[in-house]
Structures are given as structure tokens and as C-alpha cells.
DNA sequence: ACTCAGGATTTGAACGATCAAATTTTTGAA
DNA sequence: TTCAAAAATTTGATCGTTCAAATCCTGAGT
């Protein structure tokens, strides 16, 4: 046999009709156990699997979700999408859903790609990442009634309550607050925050988490919060320079929390270069680089994000049916995932007054492969 | 109209038959220009796109290539697959091919996944990454006559000439040799190599590149090569410790080339910690982290790798037909891509005897966004 | 005017599955 | 034993496209 076996081949082999074979596969309950057995044997013997395209054509759904592969590798946290993709693919596989990739240089191109994929009935739904304020993509999708979910909440006030806009996001506020509280519990009493210019909703959210923890436990004086609050682009150098300046201007600082691992790494370098290698620093993203270098960080729990996204799109039960009407999608239209703090023993970039690393220090260095989570 | 337009709708709108519309799309040459115009207008007006599943069913091919998303984020170079995936998706899109993802914990599970995808006629061909010696996957694929291409050459001698095994790889030898020659041209005369234990073909290949350059230009003495040749796991810490030891035991070392950016970063830290921040170091992979930190590195030219992979699978012309018989796939069964050295101004981890970074140094720090390639 | 080649277009069948309805078999109670 | 209801199975139609063959034009040659 030079072609793949069809349902007809199985039917012949099991002495039943097409439909019975189909039933064994889709609604086994309604077929007599005896015949079912026979069919199952035939299926195994022929190594039969239903032809995906044929099934999709008949069912009028593709059981495929598309996601855009971000063109920019966001510096150090670049692997974020990578890990999310992995989690998404795994979760989707468990539900019999496939993940399809596409690329686009800008939002307009992405919309065009979505239109094409959609018109070709290639995919049922889309997962969008890196949403931003006034995102034209979500607008278009809602307008054209295309099922989608975003990783990242809509920051516009209007969109927030649009029942057609499903979203999953990580609770940056909670994550940063936990990180800050951890430092306070460990003895820090003057903690700085390194974040981004307040254009991004994500950055502001994380900043507020730091601020909340500081206010509820450290009772900062007038102007303290402003003095401890840095805003720089997500670049290693910028963070390093800003943190060097901060540490030199304020000797009492005994802890730093950062809006990203990139910033945190910059901060580590800065701390080391002003002789403060001991300064506790916590980042955000739990990036591979952070892991390699022993950086404590807030982990985004991407598998939970992925699961949440699929649940919103497909329903809790995991059926392979995409629900068009948001009303059927369960109670909520969104998920806010609480991230978890991962504490690590930092790898000292260098001991300030030792030319080589003393054995004692060396042994104290934690292995990045068993960073344990707090709480 | 609540359903997507079909070819029949277009036919009606253009006053022609199904088949004529089909011809306009697939073999426009055989349809009279006048009618063609009319059909094209109708297509545009209805925003029609052929139903992908229907077409695939009829054509008996899926125009889809699957690739496994690697479960392990390989430390710092993790984004490698990420970038390859992006390049692959872009190249595939240009040829009307879709990229499908799947995951698997181990080779056996991967084979099972491939079997399923294949049996469901879901995909036409596979791209394999991270091949290794005696890889059971390639064996299985060859055995079952499934079209595939590997990113990574087959290291077994037998497989090397198997005409069914198409592969693309990066010429690690050439890359490492170029990096070493670059250091020599810049004045280095005693260059160490930091690589992996010689189990991996890839690592050995890169090591030989260093060795070749050193032998042809620096005429090393007896035992020199062995003394300058480090082998450690691909871990920051291991690399750091090994390099610290090397630098302390041999003061004359004035350059390092490394088999990965992870190792190179470890080496940078080591160099800084023994007061040799100035030591020129070149890595391999051109990872985002390396970019952020100003690490010179050998770039794998992943878009060329992706293009090569698709060319081998689909033929140069870019038609959307997967050729089963390797004989038709052109002259060669493989591509060896020459990587390019990217030189950057390193970000000083810290100036050994300055507690803060002097302005002069600061200005000399290169911006990672415009690293320029050599040659 | 008539034929014939050739191009242009249309029609019927198929791809492999599921749905809806029809048919056959089994069950259970009168 | 009989018959209706329920369960199990089968048959015909359909999803939207392309292939293969049939049909319809068009214009040149006699």
C-alpha cells in the first residue's frame, strides 16, 4: 500500500462501515463494545490516523492556533517568547490543537497575515503577544470577529472591559511586591527600583508593586520614593550607568529590584564596579542568562500563562472546539497569573579585593540548576 | 454572508465556472486575459482565499513543515533556536509553506510525534535540530522514507553520505579559524581555546578551527596547544573557573576564543576578576546576551541556514512541492554555511582599579546596536 | 459553407472525513 | 409470540478544492 490508510481501509479490515469507525474514534460510547474492540484492533494494525485536512474540511474548523514570532529578540529577556511558545505548544498538543507560526515586521503586516490565514481557514484563533496602548491589532480582530487572546492585558481603559477581548497577563504588581518584601524580610531597609520610562503599562505595574511594599513596610520619608526610583531604557549599559550614579549618591541603599533581568544584570555590574558585589538584586523574567549568573528573579510562570490562554479560547474542558461567543467561555474574560519569586545564590562577578576567587566563596556559589522557589 | 466565500461564490460573481477560477489561481496562463481580469476582480471584491484544508485534501500534500521546539533552553545561547525559527518561518512563508510546532521530551517521544503528524498527513517534511552521534531519529526517518533535513551535519561516518539525509550546518571550523586569525592580526600571539569535552562533533569542529589558525600563523611549541586548550561543560561557572586557573598559570596569554557565548561570558568574568579586563575574547553564536554585553562573536547566519534547509527540501525554485527522491533535489545533499565574525567593543565588566567607570571609558563603550561585521 | 485543430471553458468525479437520516438489530414488556 | 422503543449500524450527502475528461468556441484552410 503506497498511500496512507483511510477510514475505508479500516472499515474493510474490521468488517464494518465507515461511520462505525468514525464513531469509535469520536463517540466510542455509542458503539457496541464488541465491535469497538474489533475496530480498534484494525486501527492499530493499519496504524491508521484520520486525515487531518479531510477532517478539518468537514468539521469546518482547523484546530490550529497561530502566533506571530516576534522579530526582535528583546535583549536578554529574548528567550521569554521562546519559553512561552514551548509552554503553549505543549498545552495545545494535549488538547489536540496545533500551533502555527507566522512573522510580520509591523502591526499592519501582522493584520494582513492574520487576514490571510483567516481567509484560508488555516487557523481558528490567534494568540497575540506584546500588546501596547491603542494596539490596532486587537481593534481589528474585535471588529472582524476573529477569536483571539492576548498575552498582556489591554492598557486602554475602553478595551479593558470589552467582552470580546480575552487576555492573560502576569501580575507584575504582585511579583514586584513579593520581591521587595523578600528583600525587606532579609533585612533590607532602603530599596531602589530600576524600571522603564513610564510609557509602558507593564513597567508602571511593576513599579507600583515595589512602591506598595516599600510604603507598607518601610514608611519612606518625603521624596525618598522619587530618589530611589530609576527610569531607563531596557539596556544593560543604561541600567549600569544609572545604578552606578544612584549607588554613589546614596550609600545607604541596601537592595535593588528591577523591572527586567536586563536591568538587573546592568545593576549587578554596576554594583560590582562600585565595590558593592554583596548588594542584593532581584530581576524580572527569570531569563536563562539570569539563571546562568545566579540572579534572583521573578518567574512569569509561562506554562500557567499558556494554559490560561488556551482555557480562555477553548474552554476549561479542553474540548477541541473554539467558541466564538465570549459568553460561553466561562465566568471570566481574563486571567491574571501570579508570578513566583526564584531565589538564587548570586555568582559574584568579582570579589572587589581578591584577584582570584577564594575557594570559600566559590563553594558558596549556588548551582543555577536548582534554584528553589520562595513560598 | 456568514461563511467564508468559496470558489463557487467567486465563480458566480464572475460569471464563470469553478474550474476557471481555479485556473486563474493555479495556471493563469491558460485562461483568456479578458476572463482572467473579471475573475481577479471578483476575487478581490470577495476577499477570497482558497480553503487551505480543502486544497490540501485534494492535492494530497499539506505544504507544512514541522519542527520540534527544543525543551531545554540552552543557557545563554538558548535564543539560537528562537532566531533560527524566525528565519525559517520567514523563508517558508515566502514559499507558501507553513511551519508547525511540536514538542517532545526525548528522541523516542519525538519519533512518536513525527509518526503521528505524518500519519495524519499533517505535515510533508520535518526539520530536525540538535542532531547527535547515532541519532535514532534520522535513522527512523530514512527507514520510513519521510522527507527531512537536519540543522547539524550527521557525525556518523555512514550517515554522512546517505543520499536520503539532507543537512545544513554551520562551518564551525571556518568560523573559529576566522576568529582566531582576527585576534592574531590584531596582535595576539598566544591564544587559548575554551571548548567542550570532545564528545560533541560540533565542539571538535570548532576546536580544529582554532588549532588550524594557531598552527599556520603562530607556530606553537611542543605542548603549547594542549596547554592552551580547555574543555568544560557549557556552563558559565565552569568556564569562569577554568579560565581563572588558565590565566593565573600562564601570564602570557593575550587572547581567547570560545566555542560558545556562554563560555565566552564566563571567560570575560574570569578575565575581569584576575585584572585582565582588556583580554580580547571572542565567542560563538552571537547571542543576544553577547550583543548586550559587547561580546565579539561568530554569527551563525541563521537566515542562510534556514534558506538552505528549505532549498534542500523543496528545490531551488521555491515551488511548493516536496520532492521525495533526493536525486531531484539538485546537485548537493547538504549545505555548509560559512559564519561571519561580528566584532564589538566590549562593555567592561569593571575597571580593575577604578571604583567607578571613568567618563573616557564610558564613551569608548560601543553601542551593541551597531556592531559591524568583519570582512 | 464545412471541417478540423486548438484554445477556452465547463462538467463530473474524487480527495477522506463527518453529519443527518435511514435502516437493521436488539431489547424488554405485554 | 408480538410489537414498539431503543440501540447499533449503514447509507447518502456534503465540506471546498483540483484533476480528468467532455464540451463549447473560434478561426484558419479547403
JSON list of C-alpha atoms in Angstrom, two decimals, chain A residues 84-190:
[
{"chain": "A", "resi": 84, "resn": "UNK", "atom": "CA", "xyz": [6.09, 30.86, 26.22]},
{"chain": "A", "resi": 85, "resn": "UNK", "atom": "CA", "xyz": [5.94, 29.23, 22.82]},
{"chain": "A", "resi": 86, "resn": "UNK", "atom": "CA", "xyz": [7.16, 25.99, 24.25]},
{"chain": "A", "resi": 87, "resn": "UNK", "atom": "CA", "xyz": [4.58, 26.01, 27.01]},
{"chain": "A", "resi": 88, "resn": "UNK", "atom": "CA", "xyz": [1.86, 26.94, 24.56]},
{"chain": "A", "resi": 89, "resn": "UNK", "atom": "CA", "xyz": [2.78, 24.16, 22.17]},
{"chain": "A", "resi": 90, "resn": "UNK", "atom": "CA", "xyz": [2.78, 21.60, 24.93]},
{"chain": "A", "resi": 91, "resn": "UNK", "atom": "CA", "xyz": [-0.55, 22.67, 26.33]},
{"chain": "A", "resi": 92, "resn": "UNK", "atom": "CA", "xyz": [-2.05, 22.84, 22.87]},
{"chain": "A", "resi": 93, "resn": "UNK", "atom": "CA", "xyz": [-0.81, 19.41, 21.98]},
{"chain": "A", "resi": 94, "resn": "UNK", "atom": "CA", "xyz": [-2.59, 17.98, 24.98]},
{"chain": "A", "resi": 95, "resn": "UNK", "atom": "CA", "xyz": [-5.81, 19.39, 23.58]},
{"chain": "A", "resi": 96, "resn": "UNK", "atom": "CA", "xyz": [-5.20, 18.23, 20.04]},
{"chain": "A", "resi": 97, "resn": "UNK", "atom": "CA", "xyz": [-4.52, 21.74, 18.86]},
{"chain": "A", "resi": 98, "resn": "UNK", "atom": "CA", "xyz": [-1.66, 22.72, 16.60]},
{"chain": "A", "resi": 99, "resn": "UNK", "atom": "CA", "xyz": [0.44, 25.85, 16.79]},
{"chain": "A", "resi": 100, "resn": "UNK", "atom": "CA", "xyz": [1.29, 27.58, 13.57]},
{"chain": "A", "resi": 101, "resn": "UNK", "atom": "CA", "xyz": [3.89, 30.30, 13.22]},
{"chain": "A", "resi": 102, "resn": "UNK", "atom": "CA", "xyz": [3.97, 33.42, 11.17]},
{"chain": "A", "resi": 103, "resn": "UNK", "atom": "CA", "xyz": [6.09, 36.53, 11.03]},
{"chain": "A", "resi": 104, "resn": "UNK", "atom": "CA", "xyz": [5.38, 40.16, 10.35]},
{"chain": "A", "resi": 105, "resn": "UNK", "atom": "CA", "xyz": [7.50, 43.26, 10.51]},
{"chain": "A", "resi": 106, "resn": "UNK", "atom": "CA", "xyz": [4.89, 45.58, 11.98]},
{"chain": "A", "resi": 107, "resn": "UNK", "atom": "CA", "xyz": [1.30, 45.60, 13.22]},
{"chain": "A", "resi": 108, "resn": "UNK", "atom": "CA", "xyz": [-0.09, 46.41, 9.78]},
{"chain": "A", "resi": 109, "resn": "UNK", "atom": "CA", "xyz": [1.75, 43.48, 8.25]},
{"chain": "A", "resi": 110, "resn": "UNK", "atom": "CA", "xyz": [0.59, 41.30, 11.09]},
{"chain": "A", "resi": 111, "resn": "UNK", "atom": "CA", "xyz": [-3.01, 42.20, 10.46]},
{"chain": "A", "resi": 112, "resn": "UNK", "atom": "CA", "xyz": [-2.55, 41.36, 6.81]},
{"chain": "A", "resi": 113, "resn": "UNK", "atom": "CA", "xyz": [-1.09, 37.99, 7.72]},
{"chain": "A", "resi": 114, "resn": "UNK", "atom": "CA", "xyz": [-3.93, 37.31, 10.10]},
{"chain": "A", "resi": 115, "resn": "UNK", "atom": "CA", "xyz": [-6.39, 38.18, 7.39]},
{"chain": "A", "resi": 116, "resn": "UNK", "atom": "CA", "xyz": [-4.79, 35.74, 5.03]},
{"chain": "A", "resi": 117, "resn": "UNK", "atom": "CA", "xyz": [-4.56, 32.90, 7.49]},
{"chain": "A", "resi": 118, "resn": "UNK", "atom": "CA", "xyz": [-8.10, 33.52, 8.49]},
{"chain": "A", "resi": 119, "resn": "UNK", "atom": "CA", "xyz": [-9.46, 33.71, 4.96]},
{"chain": "A", "resi": 120, "resn": "UNK", "atom": "CA", "xyz": [-7.77, 30.46, 4.10]},
{"chain": "A", "resi": 121, "resn": "UNK", "atom": "CA", "xyz": [-9.47, 28.83, 7.08]},
{"chain": "A", "resi": 122, "resn": "UNK", "atom": "CA", "xyz": [-5.99, 27.92, 8.13]},
{"chain": "A", "resi": 123, "resn": "UNK", "atom": "CA", "xyz": [-6.40, 28.82, 11.75]},
{"chain": "A", "resi": 124, "resn": "UNK", "atom": "CA", "xyz": [-9.25, 29.20, 14.17]},
{"chain": "A", "resi": 125, "resn": "UNK", "atom": "CA", "xyz": [-7.78, 31.64, 16.59]},
{"chain": "A", "resi": 126, "resn": "UNK", "atom": "CA", "xyz": [-4.78, 33.82, 17.33]},
{"chain": "A", "resi": 127, "resn": "UNK", "atom": "CA", "xyz": [-2.53, 34.47, 20.26]},
{"chain": "A", "resi": 128, "resn": "UNK", "atom": "CA", "xyz": [-1.10, 37.96, 20.35]},
{"chain": "A", "resi": 129, "resn": "UNK", "atom": "CA", "xyz": [1.92, 39.00, 22.32]},
{"chain": "A", "resi": 130, "resn": "UNK", "atom": "CA", "xyz": [3.48, 42.34, 23.13]},
{"chain": "A", "resi": 131, "resn": "UNK", "atom": "CA", "xyz": [0.28, 44.31, 23.15]},
{"chain": "A", "resi": 132, "resn": "UNK", "atom": "CA", "xyz": [0.55, 48.03, 23.59]},
{"chain": "A", "resi": 133, "resn": "UNK", "atom": "CA", "xyz": [-1.62, 51.02, 24.20]},
{"chain": "A", "resi": 134, "resn": "UNK", "atom": "CA", "xyz": [-4.00, 51.64, 21.32]},
{"chain": "A", "resi": 135, "resn": "UNK", "atom": "CA", "xyz": [-3.00, 48.41, 19.62]},
{"chain": "A", "resi": 136, "resn": "UNK", "atom": "CA", "xyz": [-4.55, 48.36, 16.13]},
{"chain": "A", "resi": 137, "resn": "UNK", "atom": "CA", "xyz": [-4.45, 44.59, 16.05]},
{"chain": "A", "resi": 138, "resn": "UNK", "atom": "CA", "xyz": [-6.92, 43.96, 18.82]},
{"chain": "A", "resi": 139, "resn": "UNK", "atom": "CA", "xyz": [-9.20, 46.58, 17.37]},
{"chain": "A", "resi": 140, "resn": "UNK", "atom": "CA", "xyz": [-9.16, 44.85, 14.01]},
{"chain": "A", "resi": 141, "resn": "UNK", "atom": "CA", "xyz": [-9.69, 41.43, 15.50]},
{"chain": "A", "resi": 142, "resn": "UNK", "atom": "CA", "xyz": [-12.66, 42.53, 17.55]},
{"chain": "A", "resi": 143, "resn": "UNK", "atom": "CA", "xyz": [-14.07, 44.35, 14.56]},
{"chain": "A", "resi": 144, "resn": "UNK", "atom": "CA", "xyz": [-13.81, 41.29, 12.34]},
{"chain": "A", "resi": 145, "resn": "UNK", "atom": "CA", "xyz": [-14.98, 38.91, 14.99]},
{"chain": "A", "resi": 146, "resn": "UNK", "atom": "CA", "xyz": [-11.85, 36.79, 14.94]},
{"chain": "A", "resi": 147, "resn": "UNK", "atom": "CA", "xyz": [-11.28, 34.74, 18.10]},
{"chain": "A", "resi": 148, "resn": "UNK", "atom": "CA", "xyz": [-8.10, 35.72, 19.86]},
{"chain": "A", "resi": 149, "resn": "UNK", "atom": "CA", "xyz": [-6.42, 36.06, 23.20]},
{"chain": "A", "resi": 150, "resn": "UNK", "atom": "CA", "xyz": [-3.59, 38.37, 24.12]},
{"chain": "A", "resi": 151, "resn": "UNK", "atom": "CA", "xyz": [-0.65, 37.75, 26.38]},
{"chain": "A", "resi": 152, "resn": "UNK", "atom": "CA", "xyz": [-0.63, 41.12, 28.01]},
{"chain": "A", "resi": 153, "resn": "UNK", "atom": "CA", "xyz": [-3.64, 42.99, 29.26]},
{"chain": "A", "resi": 154, "resn": "UNK", "atom": "CA", "xyz": [-5.17, 45.81, 27.25]},
{"chain": "A", "resi": 155, "resn": "UNK", "atom": "CA", "xyz": [-3.96, 49.03, 28.79]},
{"chain": "A", "resi": 156, "resn": "UNK", "atom": "CA", "xyz": [-6.57, 51.23, 27.23]},
{"chain": "A", "resi": 157, "resn": "UNK", "atom": "CA", "xyz": [-9.47, 51.79, 29.61]},
{"chain": "A", "resi": 158, "resn": "UNK", "atom": "CA", "xyz": [-12.10, 51.05, 27.00]},
{"chain": "A", "resi": 159, "resn": "UNK", "atom": "CA", "xyz": [-10.61, 47.77, 25.89]},
{"chain": "A", "resi": 160, "resn": "UNK", "atom": "CA", "xyz": [-10.27, 46.54, 29.42]},
{"chain": "A", "resi": 161, "resn": "UNK", "atom": "CA", "xyz": [-13.90, 45.61, 29.65]},
{"chain": "A", "resi": 162, "resn": "UNK", "atom": "CA", "xyz": [-14.54, 44.63, 26.08]},
{"chain": "A", "resi": 163, "resn": "UNK", "atom": "CA", "xyz": [-16.04, 41.16, 26.45]},
{"chain": "A", "resi": 164, "resn": "UNK", "atom": "CA", "xyz": [-14.56, 40.13, 23.13]},
{"chain": "A", "resi": 165, "resn": "UNK", "atom": "CA", "xyz": [-11.04, 40.83, 24.25]},
{"chain": "A", "resi": 166, "resn": "UNK", "atom": "CA", "xyz": [-9.75, 37.82, 26.15]},
{"chain": "A", "resi": 167, "resn": "UNK", "atom": "CA", "xyz": [-6.41, 38.27, 27.82]},
{"chain": "A", "resi": 168, "resn": "UNK", "atom": "CA", "xyz": [-3.92, 36.65, 30.10]},
{"chain": "A", "resi": 169, "resn": "UNK", "atom": "CA", "xyz": [-1.24, 38.55, 31.88]},
{"chain": "A", "resi": 170, "resn": "UNK", "atom": "CA", "xyz": [1.30, 38.25, 34.62]},
{"chain": "A", "resi": 171, "resn": "UNK", "atom": "CA", "xyz": [0.65, 40.22, 37.76]},
{"chain": "A", "resi": 172, "resn": "UNK", "atom": "CA", "xyz": [3.70, 42.44, 37.74]},
{"chain": "A", "resi": 173, "resn": "UNK", "atom": "CA", "xyz": [2.45, 44.29, 40.75]},
{"chain": "A", "resi": 174, "resn": "UNK", "atom": "CA", "xyz": [2.25, 41.16, 42.88]},
{"chain": "A", "resi": 175, "resn": "UNK", "atom": "CA", "xyz": [5.56, 39.87, 41.58]},
{"chain": "A", "resi": 176, "resn": "UNK", "atom": "CA", "xyz": [7.49, 43.01, 42.28]},
{"chain": "A", "resi": 177, "resn": "UNK", "atom": "CA", "xyz": [5.83, 43.43, 45.64]},
{"chain": "A", "resi": 178, "resn": "UNK", "atom": "CA", "xyz": [6.81, 39.91, 46.63]},
{"chain": "A", "resi": 179, "resn": "UNK", "atom": "CA", "xyz": [10.37, 40.52, 45.52]},
{"chain": "A", "resi": 180, "resn": "UNK", "atom": "CA", "xyz": [10.56, 43.73, 47.50]},
{"chain": "A", "resi": 181, "resn": "UNK", "atom": "CA", "xyz": [9.03, 42.15, 50.61]},
{"chain": "A", "resi": 182, "resn": "UNK", "atom": "CA", "xyz": [11.55, 39.35, 50.33]},
{"chain": "A", "resi": 183, "resn": "UNK", "atom": "CA", "xyz": [14.38, 41.82, 50.48]},
{"chain": "A", "resi": 184, "resn": "UNK", "atom": "CA", "xyz": [12.76, 43.59, 53.43]},
{"chain": "A", "resi": 185, "resn": "UNK", "atom": "CA", "xyz": [12.36, 40.32, 55.30]},
{"chain": "A", "resi": 186, "resn": "UNK", "atom": "CA", "xyz": [16.01, 39.59, 54.61]},
{"chain": "A", "resi": 187, "resn": "UNK", "atom": "CA", "xyz": [16.97, 42.84, 56.26]},
{"chain": "A", "resi": 188, "resn": "UNK", "atom": "CA", "xyz": [16.99, 45.49, 53.55]},
{"chain": "A", "resi": 189, "resn": "UNK", "atom": "CA", "xyz": [15.57, 48.83, 54.58]},
{"chain": "A", "resi": 190, "resn": "UNK", "atom": "CA", "xyz": [16.35, 51.10, 51.66]}
]
